[in-house]
Short mmCIF file of C-alpha atoms in Angstrom, two decimals:
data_model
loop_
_atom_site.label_atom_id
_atom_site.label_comp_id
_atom_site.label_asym_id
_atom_site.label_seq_id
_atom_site.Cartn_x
_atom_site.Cartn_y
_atom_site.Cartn_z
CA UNK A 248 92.88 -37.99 -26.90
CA UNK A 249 92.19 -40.42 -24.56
CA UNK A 250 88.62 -40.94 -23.19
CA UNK A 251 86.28 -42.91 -20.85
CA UNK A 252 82.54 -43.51 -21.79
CA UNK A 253 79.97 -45.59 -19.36
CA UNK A 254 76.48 -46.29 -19.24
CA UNK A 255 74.64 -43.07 -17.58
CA UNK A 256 72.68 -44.00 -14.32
CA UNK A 257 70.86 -44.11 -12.06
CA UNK A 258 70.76 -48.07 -12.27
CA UNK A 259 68.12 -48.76 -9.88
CA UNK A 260 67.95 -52.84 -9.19
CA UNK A 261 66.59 -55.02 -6.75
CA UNK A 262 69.03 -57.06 -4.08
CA UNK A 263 70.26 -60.20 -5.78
CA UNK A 264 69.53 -59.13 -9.38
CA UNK A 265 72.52 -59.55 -12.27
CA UNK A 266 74.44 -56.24 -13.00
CA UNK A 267 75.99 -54.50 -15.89
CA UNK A 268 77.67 -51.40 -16.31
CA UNK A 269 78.77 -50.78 -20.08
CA UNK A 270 82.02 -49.05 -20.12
CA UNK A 271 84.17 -48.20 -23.15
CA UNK A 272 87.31 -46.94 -24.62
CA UNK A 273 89.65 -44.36 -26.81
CA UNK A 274 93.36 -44.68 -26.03
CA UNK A 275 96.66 -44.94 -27.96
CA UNK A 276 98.83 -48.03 -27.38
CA UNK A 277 98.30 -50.51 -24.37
CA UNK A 278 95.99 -48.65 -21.58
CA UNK A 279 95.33 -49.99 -18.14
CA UNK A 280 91.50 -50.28 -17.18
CA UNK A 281 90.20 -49.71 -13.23
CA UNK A 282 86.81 -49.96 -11.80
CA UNK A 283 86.61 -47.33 -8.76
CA UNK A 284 83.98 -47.20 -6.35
CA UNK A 285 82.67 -44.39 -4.20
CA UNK A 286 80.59 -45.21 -1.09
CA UNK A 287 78.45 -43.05 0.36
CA UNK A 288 80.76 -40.73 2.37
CA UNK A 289 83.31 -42.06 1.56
CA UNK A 290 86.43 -41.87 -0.87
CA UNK A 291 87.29 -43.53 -4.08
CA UNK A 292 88.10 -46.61 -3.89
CA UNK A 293 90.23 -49.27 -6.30
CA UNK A 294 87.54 -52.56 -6.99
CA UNK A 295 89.36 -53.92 -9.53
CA UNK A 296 91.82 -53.50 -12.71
CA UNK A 297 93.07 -55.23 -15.94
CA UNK A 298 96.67 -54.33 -17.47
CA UNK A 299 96.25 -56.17 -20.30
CA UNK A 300 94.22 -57.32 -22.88
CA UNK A 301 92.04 -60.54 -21.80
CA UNK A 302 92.89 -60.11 -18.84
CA UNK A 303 89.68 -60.36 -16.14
CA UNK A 304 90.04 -57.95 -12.94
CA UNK A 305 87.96 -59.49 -10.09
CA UNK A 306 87.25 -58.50 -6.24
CA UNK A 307 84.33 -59.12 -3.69
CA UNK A 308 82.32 -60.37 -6.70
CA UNK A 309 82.72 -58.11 -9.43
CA UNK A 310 84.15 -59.04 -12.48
CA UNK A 311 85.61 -57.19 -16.14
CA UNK A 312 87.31 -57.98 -19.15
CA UNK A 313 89.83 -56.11 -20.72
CA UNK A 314 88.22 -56.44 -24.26
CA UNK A 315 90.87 -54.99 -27.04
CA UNK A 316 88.24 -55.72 -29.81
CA UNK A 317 85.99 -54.28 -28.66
CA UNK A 318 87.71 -51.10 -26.80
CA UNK A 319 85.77 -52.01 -23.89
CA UNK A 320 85.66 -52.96 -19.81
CA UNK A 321 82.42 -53.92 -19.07
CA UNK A 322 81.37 -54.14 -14.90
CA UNK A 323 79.80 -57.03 -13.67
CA UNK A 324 78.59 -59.37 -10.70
CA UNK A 325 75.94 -61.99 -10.57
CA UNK A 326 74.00 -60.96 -7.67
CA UNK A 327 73.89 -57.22 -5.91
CA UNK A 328 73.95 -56.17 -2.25
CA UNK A 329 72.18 -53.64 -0.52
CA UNK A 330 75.63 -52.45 0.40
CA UNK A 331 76.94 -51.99 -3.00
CA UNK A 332 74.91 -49.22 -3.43
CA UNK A 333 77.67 -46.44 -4.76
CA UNK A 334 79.32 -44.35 -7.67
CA UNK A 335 80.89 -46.95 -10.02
CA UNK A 336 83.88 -45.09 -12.47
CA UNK A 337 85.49 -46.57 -15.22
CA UNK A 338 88.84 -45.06 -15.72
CA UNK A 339 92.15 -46.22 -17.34
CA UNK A 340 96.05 -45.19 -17.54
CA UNK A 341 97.87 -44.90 -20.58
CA UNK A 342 100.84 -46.84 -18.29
CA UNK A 343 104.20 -47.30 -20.22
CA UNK A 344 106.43 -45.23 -18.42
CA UNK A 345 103.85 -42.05 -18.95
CA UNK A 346 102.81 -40.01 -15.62
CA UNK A 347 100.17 -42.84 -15.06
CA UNK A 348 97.07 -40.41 -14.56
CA UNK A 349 93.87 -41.67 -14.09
CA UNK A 350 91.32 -40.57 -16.98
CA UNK A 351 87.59 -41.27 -15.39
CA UNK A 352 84.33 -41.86 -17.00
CA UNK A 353 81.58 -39.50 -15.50
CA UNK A 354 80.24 -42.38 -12.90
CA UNK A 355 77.50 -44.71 -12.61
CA UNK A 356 75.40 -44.55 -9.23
CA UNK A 357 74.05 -47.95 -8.43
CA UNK A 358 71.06 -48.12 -6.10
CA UNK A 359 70.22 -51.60 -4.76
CA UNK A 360 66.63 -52.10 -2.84
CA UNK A 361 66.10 -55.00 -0.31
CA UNK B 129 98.17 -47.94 8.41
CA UNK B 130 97.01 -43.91 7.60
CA UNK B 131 95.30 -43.55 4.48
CA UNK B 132 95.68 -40.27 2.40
CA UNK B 133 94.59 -37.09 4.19
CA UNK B 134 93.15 -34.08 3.47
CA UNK B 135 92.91 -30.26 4.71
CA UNK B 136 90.56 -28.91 5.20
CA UNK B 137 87.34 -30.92 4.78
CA UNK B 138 85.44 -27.82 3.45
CA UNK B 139 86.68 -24.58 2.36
CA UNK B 140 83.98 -21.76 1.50
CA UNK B 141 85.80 -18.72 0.23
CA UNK B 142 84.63 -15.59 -1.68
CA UNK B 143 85.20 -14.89 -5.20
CA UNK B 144 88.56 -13.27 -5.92
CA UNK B 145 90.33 -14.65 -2.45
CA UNK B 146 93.51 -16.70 -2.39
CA UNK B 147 93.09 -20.60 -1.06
CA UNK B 148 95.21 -23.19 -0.10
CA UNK B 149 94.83 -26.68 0.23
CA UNK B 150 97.32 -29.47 1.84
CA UNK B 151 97.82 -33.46 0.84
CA UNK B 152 99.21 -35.45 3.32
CA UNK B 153 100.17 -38.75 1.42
CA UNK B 154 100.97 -42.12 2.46
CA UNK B 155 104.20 -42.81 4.15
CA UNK B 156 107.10 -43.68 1.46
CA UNK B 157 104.59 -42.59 -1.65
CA UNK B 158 106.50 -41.07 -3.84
CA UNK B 159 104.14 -40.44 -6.47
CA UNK B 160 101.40 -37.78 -5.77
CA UNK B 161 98.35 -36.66 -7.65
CA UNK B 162 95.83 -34.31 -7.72
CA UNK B 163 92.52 -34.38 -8.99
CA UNK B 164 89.08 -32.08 -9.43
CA UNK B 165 85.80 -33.64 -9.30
CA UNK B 166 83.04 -31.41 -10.19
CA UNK B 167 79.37 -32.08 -9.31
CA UNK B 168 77.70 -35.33 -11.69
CA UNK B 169 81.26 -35.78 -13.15
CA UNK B 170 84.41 -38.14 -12.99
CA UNK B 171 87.26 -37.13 -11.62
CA UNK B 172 89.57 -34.58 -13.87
CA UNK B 173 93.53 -34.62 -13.87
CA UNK B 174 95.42 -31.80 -12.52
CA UNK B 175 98.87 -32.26 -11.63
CA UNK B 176 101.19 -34.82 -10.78
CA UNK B 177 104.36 -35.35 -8.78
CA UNK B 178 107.28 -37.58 -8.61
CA UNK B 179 109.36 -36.53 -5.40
CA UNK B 180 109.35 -32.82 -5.45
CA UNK B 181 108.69 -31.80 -8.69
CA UNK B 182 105.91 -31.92 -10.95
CA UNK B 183 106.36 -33.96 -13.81
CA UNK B 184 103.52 -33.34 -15.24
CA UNK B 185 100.85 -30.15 -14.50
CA UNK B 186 99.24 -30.41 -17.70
CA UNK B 187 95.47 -30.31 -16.29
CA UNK B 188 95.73 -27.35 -14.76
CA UNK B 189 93.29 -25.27 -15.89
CA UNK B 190 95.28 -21.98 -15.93
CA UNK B 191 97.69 -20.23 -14.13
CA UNK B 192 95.66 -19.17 -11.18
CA UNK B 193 96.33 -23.09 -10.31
CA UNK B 194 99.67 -23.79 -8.79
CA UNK B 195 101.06 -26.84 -6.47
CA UNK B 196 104.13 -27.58 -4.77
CA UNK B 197 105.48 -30.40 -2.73
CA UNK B 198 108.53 -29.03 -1.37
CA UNK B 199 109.89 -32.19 0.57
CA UNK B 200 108.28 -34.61 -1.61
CA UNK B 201 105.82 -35.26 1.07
CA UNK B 202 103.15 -32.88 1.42
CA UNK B 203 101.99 -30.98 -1.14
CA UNK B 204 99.93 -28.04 -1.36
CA UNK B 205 97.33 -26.98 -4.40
CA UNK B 206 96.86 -23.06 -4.89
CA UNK B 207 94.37 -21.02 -5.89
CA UNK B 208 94.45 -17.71 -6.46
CA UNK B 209 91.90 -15.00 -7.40
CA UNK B 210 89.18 -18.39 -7.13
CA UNK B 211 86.44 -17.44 -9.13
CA UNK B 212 82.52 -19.64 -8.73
CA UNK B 213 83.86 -21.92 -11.58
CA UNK B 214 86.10 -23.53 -9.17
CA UNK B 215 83.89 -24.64 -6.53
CA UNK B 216 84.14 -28.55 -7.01
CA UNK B 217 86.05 -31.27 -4.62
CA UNK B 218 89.73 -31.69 -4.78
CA UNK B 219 91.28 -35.07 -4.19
CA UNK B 220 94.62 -36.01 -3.50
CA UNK B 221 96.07 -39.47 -4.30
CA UNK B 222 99.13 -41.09 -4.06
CA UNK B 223 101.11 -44.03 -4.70
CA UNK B 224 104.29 -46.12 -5.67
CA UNK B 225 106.45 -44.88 -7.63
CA UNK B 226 104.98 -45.67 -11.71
CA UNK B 227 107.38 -46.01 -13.79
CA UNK B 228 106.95 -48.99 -15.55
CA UNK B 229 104.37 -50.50 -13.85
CA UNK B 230 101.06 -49.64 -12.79
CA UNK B 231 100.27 -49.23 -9.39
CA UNK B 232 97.41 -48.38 -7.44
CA UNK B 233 96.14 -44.58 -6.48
CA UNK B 234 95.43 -44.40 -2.91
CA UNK B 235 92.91 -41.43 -2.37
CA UNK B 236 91.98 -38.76 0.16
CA UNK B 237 88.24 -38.32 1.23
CA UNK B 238 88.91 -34.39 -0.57
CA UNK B 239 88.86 -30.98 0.06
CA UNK B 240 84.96 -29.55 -0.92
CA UNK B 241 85.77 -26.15 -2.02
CA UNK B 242 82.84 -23.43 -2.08
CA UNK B 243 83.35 -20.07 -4.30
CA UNK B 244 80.38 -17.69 -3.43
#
């Protein structure tokens, strides 16, 4: 069946440091790929999505690449906040007319020190 | 605009009792879905709706687990005899209508439900 697999946390990094967030893949025919985010208190959120393969989902500067090749949608963004401390989940959609459920990765909790 | 809402915030209950928790989705969302998130996990599939009727409740875990959405607005997940294994957070989200396309889940902060 379908499944979601990301990098296990905590990531612990310092404010302005490079981050990466491995996620990968198992579906059957053309999946879409999200990025959610989960603030503290707060609740999920979209950050981004691909529907396609190559394509690059981007927002408030976080990027990811739908990679077919490599069955995978790796999180990134060139220099972290104290405020984007959170619970990153990977998650995709097998899409094409199906009920569109979302089928999560367990989460990644970021914590970014000043 | 309102967002997705959920009722109640918490629920603690007692092994064996009936619960029942509501879904208030955004205005002219057709599409409804409802999640469990247990503690240190993702987010799980339960059921989904498209107007009032579920097309699709096959993550429910078992038959204790039942939802309606009579008006294809609110809905309403049941539990009945709960039992500890239950206690996780249930999320509603909703959206546009998905066929043939893919469009965002809006969710609702969740329902924290407590078995003792």
């Amino acid at each position: 069946g379908n499944s979601v697999t990301q990098m296990e946390g905590p990531v612990t990094l310092s404010e302005e440091a490079f981050l990466t967030i491995n996620c990968t893949y198992t579906a059957t025919g053309y999946p879409s790929l999200f990025w959610y985010v989960q603030y503290p208190g707060e609740g999920l959120q979209l950050l981004l999505k691909a529907t396609k393969a190559d394509d690059k989902g981007s927002n408030k500067g976080f990027e990811a690449t739908y990679r077919k090749e490599t069955t995978s949608f790796h999180l990134e963004k060139g220099s972290v906040q104290v405020s984007d401390s959170a619970v990153y989940f990977c998650a995709l959609t097998q899409g094409g007319g199906a009920t569109n459920k979302l089928i999560f990765g367990t989460g990644t909790l970021l914590a970014v020190q000043p | 605009g309102a967002g997705v809402s959920q009722t109640p915030s918490n629920k603690v209950t007692e092994k064996g009792k009936y619960v029942e928790l509501r879904c208030d989705p955004i205005s002219g969302h057709t599409a409804l879905y409802w999640y469990r998130q247990s503690l240190g996990q993702g987010p799980e599939f339960l059921i989904y709706f498209q107007g009032t009727g579920a097309a699709d409740d096959s993550g429910l875990p078992n038959d204790r687990f039942f939802a309606v959405r009579p008006e294809g607005s609110v809905s309403t997940l049941k539990i009945q005899r709960t039992e500890r294994g239950d206690s996780a957070v249930y999320l509603c989200a909703s959206s546009l209508p998905g066929s043939g396309s893919v469009n965002e889940q809006f969710f609702g902060p969740g329902t924290r439900l407590t078995v003792l």
